[in-house]
């Protein structure tokens, strides 16, 4: 294959990136893998990156050809004489033809290949129908893994912030460098999109700035008229519209994600992940390639469309299939039909079909993702789907806290006591907090506190959080130079719970000195119960603090 200079330069750059990575990989994994296995895995990684680069190169060549053809037509129009009305009319006809061909982005041939416009013809009158209406991005490309997280407005409960926090928390700093999370706000209400994007940006500013996290939303004219859909599968129209939109949402997200990384993983906005999931997925993918298994799907969750990994070069097939049949069936059914169409024979039985599908649709166990949402984005639909392969979900995070006497005015639910939560045995779960309620920790003797962290809510009850609640400390001695606000009874206000994630954390100034009491002080009435799933109080000089995350 004859390569153009830009392509050769790109491949050389890939090699310069891969070789140092190989050296690091050998250093960290040498005792577990033979040098031959390590080399095979890195070769597989390089080959897949090159395939992705070749795909991008082909797309750029296609764009150049289309542009050259349209420029040629423009030059022909400029050369047309307009000396008389006949010639002028002829010129207008050619101009109209050129505009139509330009809009179709196709070459002026008698034979034209189908495009997305054949299945979504309304896009012909909306040239910007595929451009995001909102985009917050640092332009990260060349990622190893791209995570697609579609989200919509939910009437009952949103899990998005806690899902993103979980996905990021379970990555190492090195994995964050080679990963891209795309949050796709699949709504056309621009005010809502901006509000949701602002909340994400404020909560995850560090990661939007680094390029790990980006946010997009589609233009309203991307979608067809949902009132003109065919009623299929005997479903009511509300469900038909819901699943049709979901098909188009997934197609849009995949089109956007395809050029940005080697592998693409489809997720949802109401899930949990396991620690180290990025490395596990990546290594499993390359392992199959070294074993010469030409997989189409790697399945890291047994539910629906969650945790499905694809090679980015294969996403075009999925996009086309979803766009062709967007009105006909749900997206997970279409995925199964695509693999069945590709792998199964009509003259063989279902057993043989399953065998063929299993050869390209590989399942990893135990599952790396768990569905935690209860309320579907389809109004009125309640789903309690759980992946049994995921294992038990951790509902609290234990720490080795300093000795303290604990008290609370909140009424505990069943055996979810504050004393047990402080020891790391379970979480604290209370009934409705009221103004003036508090959770208090008494230290005898007093201790100097370096940092604190209180996390409310958990995976099963993400909205059971502390709202408008401050973290306050009572020093052993009165401070002359104090930068903290002071309550009427002499406590220093050193932090508060964020509404977005239900977390209060911070570090204390060294001039505060020893602390006698630390308390969480509730200021407003809540219409929900409250959970403390993590309690961390770290004294100065304590290096033995352990955590089970």
XYZ file of C-alpha atoms in Angstrom:
549
model
C 0.000 0.000 0.000
C 1.409 3.355 -0.997
C 1.094 5.839 1.862
C 0.878 9.589 1.607
C 3.403 11.616 3.585
C 0.880 12.726 6.242
C -0.102 9.096 6.842
C 3.531 7.985 7.114
C 4.241 10.786 9.557
C 1.219 9.788 11.613
C 2.277 6.132 11.764
C 5.803 7.155 12.735
C 4.336 9.242 15.533
C 2.316 6.271 16.705
C 5.480 4.173 16.840
C 7.232 6.841 18.906
C 4.352 6.707 21.377
C 4.053 2.915 21.459
C 7.713 2.018 22.009
C 8.091 3.918 25.307
C 4.749 2.453 26.407
C 6.116 -0.998 25.638
C 9.149 -0.383 27.846
C 6.938 0.716 30.750
C 4.655 -2.262 30.178
C 7.608 -4.673 30.415
C 8.815 -3.099 33.640
C 5.437 -3.370 35.354
C 4.225 -6.670 33.927
C 7.427 -8.634 33.316
C 7.019 -11.060 36.247
C 3.529 -12.100 35.096
C 3.922 -12.351 31.330
C 6.631 -13.736 29.103
C 8.479 -11.281 26.904
C 6.941 -12.927 23.852
C 3.396 -12.424 25.205
C 4.150 -8.811 26.053
C 5.530 -8.183 22.585
C 2.513 -9.837 20.947
C 0.132 -7.687 22.968
C 1.943 -4.467 22.081
C 2.024 -5.460 18.409
C -1.746 -6.030 18.578
C -2.151 -2.590 20.132
C -0.065 -0.989 17.394
C -1.979 -2.834 14.657
C -5.322 -1.655 16.014
C -4.108 1.916 16.269
C -2.884 1.715 12.682
C -6.266 0.392 11.543
C -7.895 3.361 13.213
C -5.402 5.715 11.565
C -6.077 4.149 8.158
C -9.819 4.659 8.698
C -9.263 8.333 9.472
C -6.964 8.660 6.448
C -9.634 7.123 4.191
C -12.254 9.536 5.524
C -10.005 12.526 4.856
C -9.351 11.295 1.286
C -13.092 10.951 0.768
C -13.623 14.508 2.031
C -10.900 15.796 -0.309
C -12.458 14.039 -3.306
C -15.887 15.472 -2.506
C -14.417 18.939 -2.056
C -12.464 18.695 -5.313
C -15.593 17.652 -7.199
C -17.634 20.521 -5.776
C -14.879 23.042 -6.546
C -14.766 21.727 -10.110
C -18.497 22.254 -10.484
C -18.127 25.775 -9.084
C -15.416 26.561 -11.626
C -17.669 25.276 -14.427
C -20.463 27.555 -13.215
C -18.123 30.523 -13.183
C -17.211 29.817 -16.829
C -20.835 29.686 -17.982
C -21.772 32.617 -20.267
C -24.836 34.669 -19.364
C -25.142 36.612 -22.604
C -28.799 35.845 -23.142
C -31.804 34.698 -21.159
C -31.448 31.130 -22.407
C -27.875 30.873 -21.212
C -28.803 32.581 -17.964
C -31.613 30.089 -17.356
C -29.210 27.284 -18.161
C -26.763 28.771 -15.668
C -29.406 28.872 -12.933
C -30.260 25.234 -13.605
C -26.601 24.222 -13.301
C -26.287 26.288 -10.096
C -29.299 24.552 -8.579
C -27.850 21.181 -9.550
C -24.521 22.100 -7.992
C -26.174 23.159 -4.745
C -28.086 19.906 -4.565
C -24.947 17.868 -5.159
C -23.041 19.940 -2.639
C -25.782 19.346 -0.080
C -25.710 15.621 -0.771
C -21.898 15.691 -0.444
C -21.639 13.234 -3.291
C -19.788 13.115 -6.591
C -21.594 13.964 -9.828
C -21.822 10.391 -11.049
C -24.715 8.488 -12.549
C -24.254 5.953 -9.768
C -24.497 7.354 -6.257
C -24.008 5.458 -3.033
C -26.651 5.755 -0.296
C -25.914 8.212 2.493
C -27.535 9.096 5.778
C -29.786 11.489 3.852
C -31.573 8.572 2.181
C -32.847 7.403 5.576
C -33.101 10.787 7.267
C -34.166 12.920 4.266
C -35.162 15.855 6.468
C -31.438 16.537 6.915
C -31.266 17.665 3.267
C -33.024 20.888 4.220
C -30.969 21.220 7.400
C -27.280 21.413 6.417
C -26.276 21.825 10.086
C -28.398 18.905 11.269
C -25.341 16.860 12.200
C -23.368 19.589 13.979
C -23.617 19.634 17.802
C -25.722 22.520 19.066
C -23.620 22.542 22.234
C -20.033 21.407 22.616
C -17.603 21.641 25.499
C -14.384 19.967 24.417
C -10.615 20.234 24.569
C -10.422 18.259 21.343
C -8.783 15.140 22.750
C -8.057 12.546 20.051
C -5.939 9.412 19.905
C -7.510 7.975 23.062
C -7.293 4.244 23.639
C -10.813 4.005 25.075
C -13.737 6.339 24.416
C -16.676 6.034 26.817
C -20.047 7.161 25.474
C -22.500 8.265 28.176
C -25.873 9.367 26.764
C -28.202 11.133 29.180
C -31.682 12.615 29.007
C -33.877 14.609 31.355
C -35.437 12.313 33.936
C -38.684 13.167 35.703
C -37.951 11.252 38.906
C -34.252 10.806 39.585
C -30.953 11.606 37.881
C -27.878 9.464 38.410
C -25.545 11.256 35.972
C -23.244 13.086 38.406
C -22.739 10.042 40.616
C -22.135 7.881 37.516
C -19.451 10.229 36.182
C -17.838 10.479 39.609
C -17.732 6.694 39.858
C -16.251 6.293 36.369
C -13.502 8.808 37.108
C -12.781 7.568 40.636
C -12.174 4.057 39.313
C -9.481 5.201 36.850
C -5.809 5.599 37.626
C -4.128 8.890 36.591
C -2.448 6.983 33.736
C -5.801 5.618 32.545
C -7.286 9.120 32.629
C -4.597 10.197 30.163
C -5.641 7.610 27.554
C -9.416 7.775 28.037
C -12.119 10.107 26.770
C -15.583 10.356 28.341
C -18.218 11.894 26.065
C -21.390 12.987 27.836
C -24.145 13.222 25.231
C -27.033 15.338 26.539
C -29.713 14.028 24.186
C -32.095 16.960 24.608
C -33.034 19.824 22.296
C -34.113 22.235 25.037
C -31.047 24.471 24.925
C -31.707 26.017 28.345
C -31.798 22.558 29.921
C -28.659 21.511 28.040
C -26.778 24.572 29.294
C -27.982 24.024 32.851
C -26.910 20.372 32.818
C -23.578 21.186 31.167
C -22.900 23.924 33.714
C -23.541 21.492 36.568
C -21.142 18.970 35.034
C -18.521 21.642 34.344
C -18.674 22.993 37.899
C -18.428 19.539 39.439
C -15.751 18.160 37.096
C -13.866 21.278 36.017
C -10.509 19.573 36.519
C -11.468 16.840 34.047
C -13.132 19.035 31.425
C -9.982 21.187 31.504
C -7.677 18.180 31.116
C -9.666 16.819 28.156
C -10.827 13.640 29.899
C -14.458 14.766 29.894
C -16.393 16.546 27.176
C -20.041 17.404 26.635
C -22.108 17.600 23.461
C -25.775 17.818 22.529
C -27.503 17.356 19.145
C -29.293 20.042 17.144
C -33.084 19.846 17.191
C -33.220 19.376 13.423
C -31.186 16.158 13.648
C -34.340 14.284 14.612
C -37.204 13.538 12.197
C -40.819 14.420 12.963
C -41.648 11.856 15.648
C -45.363 12.350 15.018
C -44.919 10.762 11.584
C -43.322 7.519 12.824
C -44.849 4.161 11.984
C -46.314 2.239 14.902
C -44.298 -0.981 15.044
C -44.118 -4.155 17.143
C -47.558 -3.402 18.576
C -46.044 -0.815 20.934
C -47.901 2.341 21.870
C -46.642 5.487 20.181
C -44.983 6.824 23.328
C -42.729 3.770 23.437
C -42.124 3.853 19.671
C -40.973 7.477 19.922
C -38.787 6.704 22.939
C -36.919 3.780 21.365
C -36.676 5.529 17.996
C -35.020 8.522 19.608
C -32.685 6.209 21.526
C -31.582 4.546 18.271
C -30.814 7.924 16.731
C -29.076 9.106 19.911
C -26.732 6.116 19.897
C -26.016 6.588 16.184
C -25.155 10.270 16.708
C -22.900 9.543 19.681
C -21.066 6.806 17.776
C -20.531 9.047 14.750
C -19.043 11.733 16.982
C -16.872 9.295 18.956
C -15.510 7.245 16.053
C -12.485 9.391 15.105
C -11.480 10.079 18.705
C -10.126 6.743 19.888
C -9.247 3.129 19.141
C -12.063 1.488 21.095
C -15.562 2.708 21.910
C -17.595 1.559 24.938
C -21.315 2.225 25.170
C -22.493 3.069 28.683
C -25.562 4.576 30.343
C -25.992 7.405 32.845
C -27.123 5.227 35.767
C -24.363 2.679 36.328
C -21.514 1.692 38.613
C -18.077 0.517 37.504
C -15.386 -1.594 39.127
C -11.958 -0.192 40.011
C -9.437 -0.592 37.187
C -12.126 -1.258 34.577
C -10.287 0.696 31.859
C -7.132 -1.404 32.100
C -9.124 -4.628 32.303
C -11.115 -3.815 29.158
C -8.083 -2.643 27.216
C -5.957 -5.659 28.094
C -8.789 -8.079 27.373
C -9.326 -6.485 23.963
C -5.667 -6.735 22.987
C -5.440 -10.270 24.339
C -8.183 -11.406 21.934
C -6.352 -9.761 19.052
C -3.103 -11.535 19.938
C -5.066 -14.789 19.941
C -6.236 -13.925 16.398
C -9.880 -13.660 17.490
C -11.588 -11.191 15.183
C -14.209 -10.071 17.679
C -16.961 -7.594 16.917
C -18.242 -7.018 20.465
C -16.611 -7.412 23.847
C -19.339 -7.539 26.477
C -18.443 -6.296 29.954
C -22.021 -6.235 31.260
C -24.810 -8.719 30.632
C -27.586 -6.085 30.532
C -28.965 -4.301 27.475
C -26.445 -2.064 25.749
C -24.302 -1.366 28.828
C -20.563 -2.060 28.696
C -20.401 -3.092 25.050
C -16.980 -2.438 23.521
C -16.449 -2.012 19.776
C -13.449 -1.264 17.623
C -13.949 2.274 16.413
C -13.350 1.142 12.825
C -16.490 -1.036 13.135
C -18.808 1.728 14.349
C -19.836 2.681 10.801
C -21.628 -0.653 10.437
C -23.606 -0.037 13.605
C -24.478 3.536 12.692
C -25.799 2.498 9.283
C -27.828 -0.366 10.760
C -29.340 1.850 13.466
C -30.199 4.624 11.008
C -31.809 2.229 8.506
C -33.994 0.524 11.125
C -34.385 3.318 13.682
C -38.201 3.150 13.550
C -38.459 -0.623 13.748
C -36.901 -2.105 16.898
C -35.041 -1.215 20.123
C -31.308 -0.609 19.879
C -30.228 -3.760 21.761
C -32.417 -5.883 19.444
C -30.868 -4.232 16.415
C -27.406 -5.004 17.710
C -28.302 -8.669 18.078
C -29.866 -8.709 14.583
C -26.736 -7.163 13.092
C -24.507 -9.899 14.509
C -27.016 -12.584 13.538
C -27.212 -11.297 9.971
C -23.439 -11.221 9.713
C -22.700 -14.622 11.264
C -25.677 -16.999 10.915
C -26.727 -19.224 8.002
C -30.312 -19.930 7.007
C -29.542 -23.599 6.438
C -28.295 -24.100 10.011
C -30.236 -24.365 13.255
C -30.358 -21.871 16.137
C -27.698 -23.787 18.048
C -25.196 -23.277 15.242
C -26.252 -19.620 14.997
C -25.535 -19.068 18.677
C -22.130 -20.712 18.281
C -21.253 -18.409 15.402
C -22.430 -15.321 17.267
C -20.477 -16.318 20.362
C -17.312 -16.471 18.282
C -17.428 -12.701 17.671
C -19.491 -11.545 20.664
C -17.238 -12.339 23.621
C -18.390 -12.052 27.241
C -16.042 -11.040 30.021
C -16.767 -12.216 33.567
C -17.190 -10.980 36.197
C -19.037 -7.962 34.828
C -17.383 -4.568 35.151
C -20.587 -2.492 35.172
C -23.808 -2.628 37.142
C -27.108 -0.929 36.412
C -28.328 0.991 39.481
C -31.137 3.138 38.102
C -34.733 2.269 38.914
C -36.682 4.838 36.928
C -36.279 4.601 33.153
C -36.085 7.633 30.892
C -39.365 6.322 29.424
C -42.041 7.977 31.562
C -43.746 5.550 33.912
C -41.337 2.695 33.257
C -39.722 1.150 36.333
C -36.876 -1.291 35.805
C -34.933 -3.101 38.495
C -32.469 -4.852 36.222
C -29.307 -6.071 37.930
C -26.333 -7.915 36.489
C -25.727 -10.921 38.728
C -22.220 -11.240 37.280
C -21.187 -7.903 38.788
C -21.174 -9.123 42.368
C -22.120 -7.223 45.481
C -22.261 -3.435 45.240
C -20.373 -1.613 47.978
C -22.751 0.770 49.737
C -20.203 2.338 52.109
C -16.489 3.151 52.271
C -14.763 2.325 55.564
C -11.865 4.268 57.069
C -9.698 4.025 60.181
C -10.948 7.095 62.027
C -9.541 8.406 65.325
C -11.321 7.418 68.558
C -14.405 9.555 69.148
C -17.721 9.592 70.971
C -20.503 9.985 68.408
C -23.979 11.465 68.882
C -26.803 12.525 66.602
C -30.262 14.017 66.926
C -31.295 12.181 63.751
C -33.385 9.050 64.067
C -31.596 6.064 62.540
C -33.387 3.621 60.258
C -33.230 0.031 61.527
C -29.646 -0.952 62.392
C -27.881 1.642 60.208
C -26.393 3.398 63.231
C -23.950 6.291 63.295
C -21.597 4.429 65.642
C -21.333 1.538 63.174
C -20.812 3.889 60.251
C -17.962 5.665 62.069
C -16.257 2.311 62.610
C -16.702 1.444 58.911
C -19.114 -1.440 59.503
C -22.015 -0.026 57.473
C -23.524 3.318 56.442
C -25.598 5.671 58.586
C -29.188 6.046 57.371
C -31.532 8.501 59.006
C -35.104 9.606 58.615
C -35.984 13.095 57.368
C -33.434 15.680 58.602
C -34.874 18.869 60.127
C -33.318 22.294 60.843
C -31.134 22.075 63.927
C -30.398 18.355 63.562
C -26.749 17.441 63.842
C -24.202 14.629 63.676
C -21.494 15.227 66.257
C -18.073 13.715 66.993
C -16.395 14.397 70.372
C -12.611 13.889 70.677
C -11.078 13.258 74.100
C -8.269 14.154 74.059
C -8.534 16.842 71.379
C -6.858 16.145 68.027
C -5.390 18.250 65.227
C -7.351 17.456 62.069
C -5.651 17.645 58.686
C -8.595 16.776 56.425
C -12.164 15.531 56.460
C -14.532 13.940 53.962
C -18.213 13.097 54.393
C -20.051 11.427 51.520
C -23.841 11.211 51.571
C -26.029 8.941 49.457
C -24.914 5.624 47.995
C -25.282 3.519 44.853
C -28.780 2.284 45.671
C -30.052 5.580 47.086
C -28.058 8.363 45.362
C -30.558 11.088 46.296
C -30.526 10.371 50.049
C -28.062 13.192 50.622
C -27.441 15.933 53.138
C -28.564 19.307 51.778
C -27.703 22.753 53.187
C -25.581 21.150 55.879
C -22.344 22.664 57.164
C -19.219 21.077 58.661
C -18.224 22.864 61.878
C -15.387 22.410 64.387
C -14.848 23.618 67.950
C -11.153 24.334 68.723
C -9.707 23.776 72.168
C -8.529 27.384 72.258
C -10.067 30.609 70.948
C -8.296 31.826 67.805
C -7.196 35.435 67.496
C -6.387 35.189 63.772
C -9.243 33.265 62.192
C -10.364 33.264 58.567
C -13.394 30.986 59.081
C -16.977 32.129 59.763
C -18.022 31.601 63.393
C -21.391 30.367 64.673
C -23.139 31.886 67.670
C -21.936 29.080 69.904
C -18.291 29.439 68.854
C -17.917 26.768 66.157
C -15.871 27.471 63.011
C -17.658 26.721 59.716
C -14.995 24.855 57.695
C -17.075 23.306 54.893
C -20.474 22.281 53.569
C -22.145 19.571 51.512
C -22.432 20.185 47.779
C -25.921 19.714 46.382
C -24.560 18.207 43.184
C -22.731 15.220 44.664
C -23.631 15.213 48.348
C -19.988 15.437 49.464
C -18.349 17.700 52.038
C -14.548 17.692 52.098
C -11.722 19.990 52.964
C -8.439 20.594 54.796
C -8.008 22.681 57.946
C -5.561 25.503 58.556
C -2.754 24.473 60.881
C -3.340 27.543 63.085
C -6.685 26.149 64.276
C -4.918 23.828 66.665
C -6.489 20.834 68.445
C -10.195 20.176 67.865
C -12.572 19.144 70.643
C -15.719 18.641 68.557
C -16.652 18.245 64.897
C -20.286 18.357 63.835
C -22.508 18.304 60.771
C -25.210 20.940 61.237
C -28.473 20.750 59.231
C -30.067 24.104 58.323
C -33.163 23.251 56.268
C -35.896 20.639 56.217
C -35.375 17.774 53.770
C -38.046 15.807 51.956
C -35.719 12.794 51.681
C -33.939 10.541 54.106
C -30.178 10.983 54.461
C -27.284 8.544 54.220
C -23.673 8.929 55.311
C -21.842 6.322 53.255
C -18.318 7.585 53.978
C -16.820 9.224 57.059
C -13.155 10.229 56.969
C -11.481 12.308 59.685
C -7.723 12.324 59.260
C -5.511 13.726 62.059
C -2.189 15.411 61.251
C 0.663 12.958 60.933
C -1.631 9.940 60.494
C -0.145 7.880 57.681
C -1.897 4.623 58.596
C -5.338 5.666 57.360
C -6.695 2.932 55.108
C -9.633 2.835 52.834
C -11.596 0.142 51.071
C -12.693 1.556 47.763
